[in-house]
Structure formats: structure tokens, C-alpha cells
Amino acid sequence: AQAILAPPLGLPQDPARAAAARRPTQQHRPRTPCCCRGTRAMGNCCGNRPEDQADKDEKFGNGSKDLSEGPAAKTRGCTDIVWIPIFAAAWVLFLIVTFAGMLNGNPSKLYSPRDFSGAYCGVEENWNNGPNLVNTPTLSFTMNVTSTVELLMKQAVCSAPAAKVLTEGNSFFDPLLETQEERDAYLCNCCIQPCGGCDASIAVEDFTDATALVDTMQAKLAELTDFSNAASLFSTGGANADMFSTSAFWEEATKYFNLVCVTDCSVDYTTIDGATDPRTFTYSPPKDNNLYAVWNTLLKAPSSNTMATDVSQLLNSSFTFQALPISMCPYDPQFCVPFPGVQYTELQGSSLYCTFDFAGEVVDAIGDVAASALESIGVTSITSAGVTELGKMAGDFLSAIDAFI
């Protein structure tokens, strides 16, 4: 073989070919004894060869580090035994706390719905001396009167007839606002005159005389306070068409509805007709509203001031709402005013949550397609708000996670 691979005389030898020439051919390689073929196991083949033992010592080491017989060497044993009773004690403490929570707590709070104030539906004792809701396990909706009526309140209080009574008077009666500072503040809050706190005028219809103001406002408020007018509230031909007949209202459903706990999803504006203990709620602006003082000034105008009579009577008579009985809605009357024309049905898969469902008379007035579209928009608005709130809760937990560790 070397002769065949040798280069001709006078030529340099190729190192690769020379190395190949020095390797034994297949016929000259040492053969493994037949007794060991296919029987190699655990590093042993017909007895331990010295080279096998050397390879094993080099790979696994000797003594206590020898893993040739598996990881469970004879020299291994339990360590840190003192932590076993500590671990067991931790489990015992965990079980004690769990049982104490079950006995003294209320596990139903883990799945019960929560109302606008955070109280749990179907629970007797709520945080911060909250209402007893044990008989009202279902989460539904009522009218947020403050948000719904705010624009109508501004339209009445900031109208031209009201402004004249408050800031000008006539030859027989002085203006109801006695100081120039009060008048300037009123004109600014109503955006009647330019000021730093006013970006634009209020986008509502104004009136030239008190009669037009009273007639228009009474028609608008009647659709909210008289349930027999429920069909016209959402109609494009109703007095409130500019506000309630558009999708913009339902896109802000969380603004105009309260989340409250009621007996079941059948509780709505039609329930009051058969109630034995109905209630009423008379609207007034929140005390932090810039027009709160002006509202009360008009409301309590002297009866002798005939100039203010029409506006004062409007505020005293047209802003009173019917409210659900306390047995069905265990809150103050202002949180239990049902929304005319809006009924509710159980959310699919849960009897504890209600969703929007227009009354038949409203569907007849606005059509099936419009009713379905508005219902869908309202549900989407409420659902989006719920997802946002859940995300906020998760963010708050992450921010305070150090306190839980």
C-alpha cells in the first residue's frame, strides 16, 4: 500500500496521502471479540478494560463524585432537615388562615357583582357601612339623573329669561343676584359673556321669553318623568331628539346609567305602576356645581316677584322623578330612578347580570334595526368600561405588589 501511494521519485510527498498510508487497512484493524458485540452495558463488555475505566474516571471523577452507578450514590442523604418541620408549620398556618377566612369571611364576594359604589350585590354587610343588598343579587341599571339632566338644567338656568331675572330685573323688581360679583360669576359660568373659565357658549336652544322656555322645558322633562311618554324619548320626532335619538348617547352609556343591585332583571320603569311603595326624587345640581347657588336663588324666588314666577315654578314642578321602591332598589331615591323606555334582560350565561333591551313601544317608534344597533352600542360601552376598570385594578395591584409579597 505504501508503494502504491508513494509519489514518483523527485516529487514532494503529500502529507494527507502519507497519513492515509500509515493508517491500518480494514483487514489489519483489531476486531472486537464476538462475545462483546451488542452486549455493552453500563460501561462493561466481557469484563472492564483498563481504557474503559480510565474514560469513566475522567468523565465522572472518583470517590463521592462518581456517578457511574447513577445519582443515588451511597454517600448521599437528606440535608437541611430542620426546614421540614418549618415547611409543615407553614402549611398548617395556611390551612388555619383559610378556614378562618371561610368561617368569618364571605366567599361569595369572589364572584358577586358590584354596584356603582363598590358594594357587593347579594351581600348583607358591605364595606364602609354600605347598604344591605342580601335580597338584591342582580346587577342592573338606573338613570344617572345628575348626568342626564345637567344639560337641561343649564338650558333653563342660563336662558335669556332667567338671565334677565338674575342680572337685570326691571323697573319694579331688582335682579335676584344682588352684587355685581355674583352677576359676573353667573354670566361666566353660563358662558354668556367671555371669561377665562369659558371656552364656548352652551350648545342649547335659547328662548326669547319665559313662555317659550317653560313650554319647551316641560315637554323635554315630561319624556323623562312621565313613563307614558317613553316611546317618544328615543324618537327622532321627540322633544329630546337631539340628545337621546342618536348613537352618541349610547356610546356614553356609562355616563347616563348607574350600576345598581336589584331583585332581578325584570325591574324597570314599568315596575313602578304596580308598586305599593313608590318613591320620588327631586333633582338639584350637586353642591360643587358652579350653578348650584343660582339654581337655589331661582328656586326660592319670592312669590311676589312676578318676573321670576314662570322660571321658579318650572324648576319647582318639572324636575321631580319617580323612583323604584326600596324593596327592589335598596338605595337613596336618586339612585333608583328608572330610565323610561329601557328594559333589561339577563346576560347570556349569567342570572346575576342584566343587559339592555328596549321596550316594545320604543322598538315600534324607532324600528327594530335602530333599536338593535343602539342596544349593541350601549352594551359595548358598558363592556369597554368594565375591561378598563379591570385593567386599572390589575395595574393598581402591580403597583402595590410589594405589599402582598
Tab-separated table of C-alpha atoms in Angstrom:
chain	number	residue	atom	x	y	z
A	1	ALA	CA	0.000	0.000	0.000
A	2	GLN	CA	2.838	2.355	0.788
A	3	ALA	CA	4.447	1.606	-2.512
A	4	ILE	CA	1.270	2.331	-4.395
A	5	LEU	CA	0.683	5.618	-2.571
A	6	ALA	CA	4.300	6.751	-2.741
A	7	PRO	CA	4.918	9.675	-5.112
A	8	PRO	CA	7.271	9.355	-8.025
A	9	LEU	CA	10.878	9.912	-7.323
A	10	GLY	CA	11.895	13.534	-7.244
A	11	LEU	CA	8.372	14.814	-6.198
A	12	PRO	CA	7.446	16.071	-2.691
A	13	GLN	CA	5.296	13.752	-0.600
A	14	ASP	CA	1.611	14.765	0.088
A	15	PRO	CA	1.089	14.834	3.899
A	16	ALA	CA	-2.561	13.743	3.663
A	17	ARG	CA	-1.727	10.790	1.478
A	18	ALA	CA	1.166	9.873	3.759
A	19	ALA	CA	-1.149	9.861	6.796
A	20	ALA	CA	-3.653	7.680	4.970
A	21	ALA	CA	-0.888	5.282	4.079
A	22	ARG	CA	0.097	4.895	7.704
A	23	ARG	CA	-3.469	4.009	8.852
A	24	PRO	CA	-4.170	0.274	9.004
A	25	THR	CA	-6.496	-1.093	6.407
A	26	GLN	CA	-9.763	-2.828	7.244
A	27	GLN	CA	-8.049	-6.166	7.205
A	28	HIS	CA	-5.418	-5.099	9.783
A	29	ARG	CA	-7.729	-3.315	12.306
A	30	PRO	CA	-8.166	-5.087	15.660
A	31	ARG	CA	-11.595	-6.746	15.863
A	32	THR	CA	-13.860	-6.625	18.889
A	33	PRO	CA	-14.361	-10.059	20.391
A	34	CYS	CA	-17.691	-11.514	19.313
A	35	CYS	CA	-18.753	-12.013	22.923
A	36	CYS	CA	-18.926	-8.210	23.339
A	37	ARG	CA	-20.845	-7.401	20.166
A	38	GLY	CA	-24.151	-5.791	21.083
A	39	THR	CA	-23.707	-6.570	24.784
A	40	ARG	CA	-22.045	-3.378	26.026
A	41	ALA	CA	-23.996	-2.196	29.080
A	42	MET	CA	-23.138	0.186	31.911
A	43	GLY	CA	-19.594	0.598	30.600
A	44	ASN	CA	-18.898	-3.142	30.797
A	45	CYS	CA	-18.077	-5.580	27.982
A	46	CYS	CA	-16.808	-9.023	28.866
A	47	GLY	CA	-15.044	-7.507	31.843
A	48	ASN	CA	-13.805	-3.964	32.452
A	49	ARG	CA	-10.963	-2.987	30.201
A	50	PRO	CA	-8.386	-0.588	31.660
A	51	GLU	CA	-9.109	2.028	28.978
A	52	ASP	CA	-12.872	1.943	29.817
A	53	GLN	CA	-12.166	2.557	33.494
A	54	ALA	CA	-9.822	5.425	32.622
A	55	ASP	CA	-12.518	7.023	30.468
A	56	LYS	CA	-15.064	6.642	33.265
A	57	ASP	CA	-12.770	8.155	35.911
A	58	GLU	CA	-12.004	11.082	33.638
A	59	LYS	CA	-15.710	11.727	32.918
A	60	PHE	CA	-17.304	11.248	36.321
A	61	GLY	CA	-14.427	11.650	38.703
A	62	ASN	CA	-13.622	9.375	41.633
A	63	GLY	CA	-14.891	8.933	45.142
A	64	SER	CA	-18.010	10.884	46.195
A	65	LYS	CA	-18.368	12.431	42.720
A	66	ASP	CA	-18.636	9.080	40.967
A	67	LEU	CA	-21.941	8.957	39.086
A	68	SER	CA	-21.187	5.844	37.065
A	69	GLU	CA	-23.661	3.863	39.158
A	70	GLY	CA	-26.393	6.568	38.959
A	71	PRO	CA	-27.094	9.731	41.007
A	72	ALA	CA	-28.224	7.880	44.146
A	73	ALA	CA	-24.754	7.230	45.458
A	74	LYS	CA	-24.349	5.629	48.894
A	75	THR	CA	-22.720	8.754	50.253
A	76	ARG	CA	-25.764	10.988	49.531
A	77	GLY	CA	-28.517	11.741	52.090
A	78	CYS	CA	-31.007	14.329	53.357
A	79	THR	CA	-29.716	17.829	54.037
A	80	ASP	CA	-31.271	20.819	55.906
A	81	ILE	CA	-33.664	18.558	57.782
A	82	VAL	CA	-34.581	21.448	60.084
A	83	TRP	CA	-36.631	23.026	57.255
A	84	ILE	CA	-39.039	20.080	57.035
A	85	PRO	CA	-40.967	20.978	60.226
A	86	ILE	CA	-40.846	24.663	59.267
A	87	PHE	CA	-42.388	23.828	55.884
A	88	ALA	CA	-45.049	21.700	57.576
A	89	ALA	CA	-45.807	24.525	60.026
A	90	ALA	CA	-46.259	26.934	57.122
A	91	TRP	CA	-48.838	24.616	55.587
A	92	VAL	CA	-50.663	24.296	58.906
A	93	LEU	CA	-50.741	28.090	59.242
A	94	PHE	CA	-52.038	28.408	55.679
A	95	LEU	CA	-54.873	25.969	56.419
A	96	ILE	CA	-55.756	27.819	59.628
A	97	VAL	CA	-55.964	31.147	57.792
A	98	THR	CA	-58.044	29.553	55.020
A	99	PHE	CA	-60.549	28.034	57.442
A	100	ALA	CA	-60.739	31.284	59.411
A	101	GLY	CA	-61.469	33.161	56.208
A	102	MET	CA	-64.189	30.692	55.269
A	103	LEU	CA	-65.815	30.934	58.716
A	104	ASN	CA	-65.530	34.689	59.305
A	105	GLY	CA	-65.450	35.996	55.733
A	106	ASN	CA	-67.834	35.814	52.779
A	107	PRO	CA	-66.522	33.738	49.858
A	108	SER	CA	-69.424	34.899	47.684
A	109	LYS	CA	-67.634	38.249	47.333
A	110	LEU	CA	-65.226	36.482	44.996
A	111	TYR	CA	-67.902	36.241	42.300
A	112	SER	CA	-70.725	38.631	43.290
A	113	PRO	CA	-71.298	41.710	41.081
A	114	ARG	CA	-70.516	45.159	42.496
A	115	ASP	CA	-72.580	48.331	42.198
A	116	PHE	CA	-71.503	51.914	41.459
A	117	SER	CA	-70.153	52.365	44.999
A	118	GLY	CA	-68.249	49.075	45.136
A	119	ALA	CA	-70.827	47.287	47.340
A	120	TYR	CA	-71.477	43.595	46.629
A	121	CYS	CA	-74.865	42.503	45.322
A	122	GLY	CA	-76.468	39.747	47.396
A	123	VAL	CA	-74.332	40.533	50.467
A	124	GLU	CA	-75.788	41.753	53.770
A	125	GLU	CA	-72.786	43.582	55.214
A	126	ASN	CA	-70.838	45.814	52.856
A	127	TRP	CA	-67.746	47.915	53.455
A	128	ASN	CA	-67.969	51.415	54.921
A	129	ASN	CA	-71.466	50.737	56.320
A	130	GLY	CA	-72.810	50.183	52.823
A	131	PRO	CA	-76.376	49.137	52.019
A	132	ASN	CA	-77.837	45.746	52.877
A	133	LEU	CA	-78.066	44.053	49.475
A	134	VAL	CA	-78.787	40.494	50.574
A	135	ASN	CA	-82.168	40.468	48.757
A	136	THR	CA	-80.895	42.150	45.590
A	137	PRO	CA	-78.337	39.811	43.967
A	138	THR	CA	-78.643	41.083	40.377
A	139	LEU	CA	-76.669	43.940	38.821
A	140	SER	CA	-78.787	46.193	36.617
A	141	PHE	CA	-79.090	49.860	35.566
A	142	THR	CA	-80.949	53.002	36.586
A	143	MET	CA	-80.830	56.564	35.346
A	144	ASN	CA	-77.940	58.760	36.432
A	145	VAL	CA	-80.187	61.771	36.931
A	146	THR	CA	-77.346	64.222	37.509
A	147	SER	CA	-75.682	63.486	34.153
A	148	THR	CA	-78.941	63.085	32.229
A	149	VAL	CA	-80.495	66.341	33.404
A	150	GLU	CA	-77.398	68.536	33.598
A	151	LEU	CA	-77.761	69.973	30.095
A	152	LEU	CA	-81.473	70.640	30.620
A	153	MET	CA	-80.683	72.369	33.900
A	154	LYS	CA	-78.175	74.640	32.168
A	155	GLN	CA	-80.643	75.346	29.365
A	156	ALA	CA	-83.199	76.566	31.907
A	157	VAL	CA	-80.893	78.434	34.290
A	158	CYS	CA	-78.783	80.064	31.565
A	159	SER	CA	-81.679	81.029	29.290
A	160	ALA	CA	-82.315	84.657	28.378
A	161	PRO	CA	-85.441	84.930	30.595
A	162	ALA	CA	-83.543	83.537	33.598
A	163	ALA	CA	-80.534	85.770	32.925
A	164	LYS	CA	-82.783	88.826	32.859
A	165	VAL	CA	-84.368	87.910	36.199
A	166	LEU	CA	-80.986	87.231	37.791
A	167	THR	CA	-78.857	90.088	36.466
A	168	GLU	CA	-81.110	92.872	35.194
A	169	GLY	CA	-84.527	92.988	36.815
A	170	ASN	CA	-86.931	95.707	35.703
A	171	SER	CA	-88.434	98.928	36.941
A	172	PHE	CA	-90.466	97.013	39.537
A	173	PHE	CA	-88.048	94.284	40.702
A	174	ASP	CA	-84.347	94.284	41.434
A	175	PRO	CA	-82.142	91.487	39.992
A	176	LEU	CA	-82.115	88.380	42.172
A	177	LEU	CA	-78.303	88.400	42.238
A	178	GLU	CA	-77.583	91.340	44.488
A	179	THR	CA	-73.874	92.016	43.834
A	180	GLN	CA	-72.002	92.647	40.603
A	181	GLU	CA	-69.529	89.923	41.550
A	182	GLU	CA	-72.348	87.348	41.692
A	183	ARG	CA	-73.688	88.529	38.342
A	184	ASP	CA	-70.290	88.329	36.662
A	185	ALA	CA	-69.724	84.829	38.046
A	186	TYR	CA	-73.133	83.696	36.756
A	187	LEU	CA	-72.557	85.154	33.290
A	188	CYS	CA	-69.150	83.450	33.164
A	189	ASN	CA	-70.459	80.053	34.324
A	190	CYS	CA	-73.167	80.177	31.690
A	191	CYS	CA	-70.701	81.419	29.051
A	192	ILE	CA	-72.987	84.338	28.338
A	193	GLN	CA	-70.014	86.680	28.421
A	194	PRO	CA	-66.366	85.783	27.658
A	195	CYS	CA	-64.200	84.779	30.606
A	196	GLY	CA	-61.200	82.609	31.432
A	197	GLY	CA	-63.304	79.623	32.522
A	198	CYS	CA	-65.457	79.510	29.396
A	199	ASP	CA	-64.328	78.022	26.080
A	200	ALA	CA	-67.600	78.306	24.119
A	201	SER	CA	-71.284	79.017	24.599
A	202	ILE	CA	-73.568	76.215	25.773
A	203	ALA	CA	-74.805	74.326	22.713
A	204	VAL	CA	-78.531	74.503	23.509
A	205	GLU	CA	-81.511	76.413	22.189
A	206	ASP	CA	-82.170	79.753	23.820
A	207	PHE	CA	-85.548	81.397	24.323
A	208	THR	CA	-86.712	84.939	23.903
A	209	ASP	CA	-89.440	84.828	26.552
A	210	ALA	CA	-90.429	82.857	29.632
A	211	THR	CA	-93.445	81.223	27.999
A	212	ALA	CA	-91.347	79.587	25.261
A	213	LEU	CA	-88.832	78.461	27.885
A	214	VAL	CA	-91.480	76.840	30.073
A	215	ASP	CA	-93.294	75.086	27.204
A	216	THR	CA	-90.097	73.607	25.729
A	217	MET	CA	-88.573	72.519	29.028
A	218	GLN	CA	-91.799	70.928	30.252
A	219	ALA	CA	-92.011	68.883	27.038
A	220	LYS	CA	-88.414	67.718	27.393
A	221	LEU	CA	-88.733	66.796	31.061
A	222	ALA	CA	-92.098	65.093	30.594
A	223	GLU	CA	-90.402	62.453	28.431
A	224	LEU	CA	-88.081	61.671	31.347
A	225	THR	CA	-90.555	61.893	34.232
A	226	ASP	CA	-93.805	60.633	32.670
A	227	PHE	CA	-93.416	56.987	31.657
A	228	SER	CA	-96.345	57.182	29.258
A	229	ASN	CA	-94.076	59.289	27.009
A	230	ALA	CA	-91.312	56.668	26.928
A	231	ALA	CA	-91.799	55.900	23.213
A	232	SER	CA	-91.105	59.484	22.149
A	233	LEU	CA	-87.949	59.855	24.282
A	234	PHE	CA	-85.770	57.977	21.742
A	235	SER	CA	-87.738	59.014	18.666
A	236	THR	CA	-86.322	61.458	16.149
A	237	GLY	CA	-89.560	63.400	16.458
A	238	GLY	CA	-89.400	63.701	20.253
A	239	ALA	CA	-88.627	66.802	22.280
A	240	ASN	CA	-85.233	65.321	23.228
A	241	ALA	CA	-84.365	64.048	19.747
A	242	ASP	CA	-81.091	65.971	19.693
A	243	MET	CA	-79.834	64.051	22.729
A	244	PHE	CA	-81.415	60.603	23.067
A	245	SER	CA	-82.179	59.548	19.497
A	246	THR	CA	-78.540	59.475	18.401
A	247	SER	CA	-75.835	56.852	18.904
A	248	ALA	CA	-73.732	59.401	20.809
A	249	PHE	CA	-75.949	58.926	23.854
A	250	TRP	CA	-75.440	55.149	23.891
A	251	GLU	CA	-71.732	55.449	23.248
A	252	GLU	CA	-71.585	57.168	26.647
A	253	ALA	CA	-73.927	54.726	28.395
A	254	THR	CA	-71.682	54.601	31.463
A	255	LYS	CA	-72.266	58.334	31.911
A	256	TYR	CA	-76.057	58.203	31.885
A	257	PHE	CA	-76.672	54.944	33.793
A	258	ASN	CA	-75.957	53.841	37.364
A	259	LEU	CA	-74.908	50.281	38.172
A	260	VAL	CA	-77.239	49.151	40.976
A	261	CYS	CA	-78.249	45.891	42.640
A	262	VAL	CA	-81.901	44.913	42.174
A	263	THR	CA	-84.042	41.841	42.784
A	264	ASP	CA	-83.907	40.667	39.146
A	265	CYS	CA	-83.657	41.912	35.558
A	266	SER	CA	-87.412	42.486	35.273
A	267	VAL	CA	-87.101	45.629	37.427
A	268	ASP	CA	-87.529	48.664	35.145
A	269	TYR	CA	-89.738	51.706	34.598
A	270	THR	CA	-92.855	49.538	34.195
A	271	THR	CA	-92.383	48.093	37.686
A	272	ILE	CA	-93.441	51.303	39.403
A	273	ASP	CA	-97.036	51.038	38.155
A	274	GLY	CA	-97.722	48.032	40.369
A	275	ALA	CA	-95.509	49.023	43.292
A	276	THR	CA	-97.156	49.595	46.656
A	277	ASP	CA	-94.426	51.874	47.978
A	278	PRO	CA	-93.068	54.015	45.092
A	279	ARG	CA	-90.787	56.923	45.849
A	280	THR	CA	-89.877	60.231	44.224
A	281	PHE	CA	-86.698	62.203	43.760
A	282	THR	CA	-86.483	65.947	43.155
A	283	TYR	CA	-83.390	66.965	41.229
A	284	SER	CA	-80.949	69.612	42.388
A	285	PRO	CA	-77.470	70.291	40.969
A	286	PRO	CA	-74.554	68.899	43.014
A	287	LYS	CA	-73.198	71.350	45.553
A	288	ASP	CA	-69.878	71.542	43.719
A	289	ASN	CA	-71.631	72.661	40.516
A	290	ASN	CA	-70.949	76.299	39.626
A	291	LEU	CA	-74.676	76.899	39.101
A	292	TYR	CA	-75.847	75.354	42.384
A	293	ALA	CA	-76.281	78.726	44.139
A	294	VAL	CA	-78.052	80.262	41.144
A	295	TRP	CA	-80.426	77.284	40.925
A	296	ASN	CA	-81.441	77.762	44.547
A	297	THR	CA	-81.825	81.507	44.054
A	298	LEU	CA	-84.363	80.932	41.269
A	299	LEU	CA	-85.986	78.056	43.135
A	300	LYS	CA	-86.633	80.227	46.202
A	301	ALA	CA	-87.520	83.447	44.409
A	302	PRO	CA	-90.166	85.433	46.297
A	303	SER	CA	-93.675	84.708	45.103
A	304	SER	CA	-94.248	88.429	44.951
A	305	ASN	CA	-91.645	88.726	42.192
A	306	THR	CA	-93.899	88.056	39.218
A	307	MET	CA	-90.952	88.483	36.881
A	308	ALA	CA	-89.373	85.288	38.282
A	309	THR	CA	-92.601	83.323	38.734
A	310	ASP	CA	-92.503	81.321	35.489
A	311	VAL	CA	-88.868	80.235	35.838
A	312	SER	CA	-89.225	79.464	39.543
A	313	GLN	CA	-92.336	77.325	39.036
A	314	LEU	CA	-90.620	75.461	36.207
A	315	LEU	CA	-87.745	74.446	38.468
A	316	ASN	CA	-90.071	73.530	41.341
A	317	SER	CA	-92.505	71.391	39.380
A	318	SER	CA	-90.752	69.786	36.401
A	319	PHE	CA	-87.640	68.189	37.912
A	320	THR	CA	-89.331	65.547	40.092
A	321	PHE	CA	-88.753	61.899	39.091
A	322	GLN	CA	-90.415	58.624	40.076
A	323	ALA	CA	-88.154	56.134	41.858
A	324	LEU	CA	-88.282	52.388	42.434
A	325	PRO	CA	-89.439	51.108	45.847
A	326	ILE	CA	-86.733	50.367	48.370
A	327	SER	CA	-87.647	46.662	48.368
A	328	MET	CA	-86.479	46.427	44.753
A	329	CYS	CA	-83.722	49.061	44.828
A	330	PRO	CA	-82.270	49.493	48.357
A	331	TYR	CA	-80.593	52.884	47.805
A	332	ASP	CA	-81.483	56.541	48.145
A	333	PRO	CA	-84.207	57.521	45.632
A	334	GLN	CA	-81.754	59.433	43.415
A	335	PHE	CA	-80.018	56.148	42.506
A	336	CYS	CA	-83.283	54.286	41.816
A	337	VAL	CA	-84.865	56.365	39.049
A	338	PRO	CA	-85.627	54.003	36.127
A	339	PHE	CA	-84.856	55.099	32.588
A	340	PRO	CA	-88.084	55.405	30.552
A	341	GLY	CA	-88.315	53.039	27.610
A	342	VAL	CA	-85.325	50.919	28.656
A	343	GLN	CA	-85.868	47.376	29.875
A	344	TYR	CA	-83.345	44.698	30.754
A	345	THR	CA	-82.756	41.009	30.195
A	346	GLU	CA	-80.377	38.508	31.745
A	347	LEU	CA	-76.933	38.445	30.241
A	348	GLN	CA	-76.436	35.158	28.432
A	349	GLY	CA	-74.897	32.584	30.748
A	350	SER	CA	-75.457	34.537	33.974
A	351	SER	CA	-78.514	35.406	36.053
A	352	LEU	CA	-76.529	37.947	38.086
A	353	TYR	CA	-76.013	40.495	35.296
A	354	CYS	CA	-78.524	42.384	33.149
A	355	THR	CA	-78.127	43.936	29.721
A	356	PHE	CA	-80.142	46.495	27.719
A	357	ASP	CA	-83.381	45.601	25.974
A	358	PHE	CA	-85.699	48.298	24.571
A	359	ALA	CA	-89.386	48.175	25.444
A	360	GLY	CA	-91.777	47.170	22.680
A	361	GLU	CA	-93.242	50.664	22.387
A	362	VAL	CA	-89.769	52.109	21.817
A	363	VAL	CA	-88.976	49.495	19.169
A	364	ASP	CA	-92.227	50.389	17.418
A	365	ALA	CA	-91.260	54.073	17.466
A	366	ILE	CA	-87.675	53.812	16.224
A	367	GLY	CA	-87.668	50.465	14.377
A	368	ASP	CA	-86.056	47.086	15.004
A	369	VAL	CA	-82.788	47.898	13.254
A	370	ALA	CA	-82.214	51.140	15.145
A	371	ALA	CA	-83.189	49.551	18.460
A	372	SER	CA	-80.787	46.630	17.969
A	373	ALA	CA	-77.983	48.967	16.926
A	374	LEU	CA	-78.451	51.244	19.932
A	375	GLU	CA	-78.659	48.279	22.318
A	376	SER	CA	-75.415	46.904	20.876
A	377	ILE	CA	-73.668	50.263	21.249
A	378	GLY	CA	-74.802	50.510	24.861
A	379	VAL	CA	-73.597	47.007	25.710
A	380	THR	CA	-70.240	47.711	24.044
A	381	SER	CA	-69.852	50.914	26.051
A	382	ILE	CA	-70.561	49.154	29.349
A	383	THR	CA	-68.289	46.215	28.454
A	384	SER	CA	-65.427	48.513	27.449
A	385	ALA	CA	-65.747	50.357	30.748
A	386	GLY	CA	-65.617	47.034	32.594
A	387	VAL	CA	-62.449	45.985	30.758
A	388	THR	CA	-60.887	49.369	31.512
A	389	GLU	CA	-61.759	49.059	35.182
A	390	LEU	CA	-60.358	45.508	35.303
A	391	GLY	CA	-57.154	46.745	33.714
A	392	LYS	CA	-56.961	49.561	36.244
A	393	MET	CA	-57.383	47.059	39.095
A	394	ALA	CA	-54.606	44.902	37.659
A	395	GLY	CA	-52.372	47.963	37.321
A	396	ASP	CA	-53.071	49.012	40.903
A	397	PHE	CA	-52.206	45.516	42.092
A	398	LEU	CA	-48.920	45.510	40.189
A	399	SER	CA	-48.074	48.922	41.610
A	400	ALA	CA	-48.653	47.677	45.141
A	401	ILE	CA	-47.375	44.131	44.656
A	402	ASP	CA	-44.569	44.662	47.162
A	403	ALA	CA	-47.177	44.915	49.881
A	404	PHE	CA	-48.521	41.464	49.002
A	405	ILE	CA	-45.168	39.659	48.977
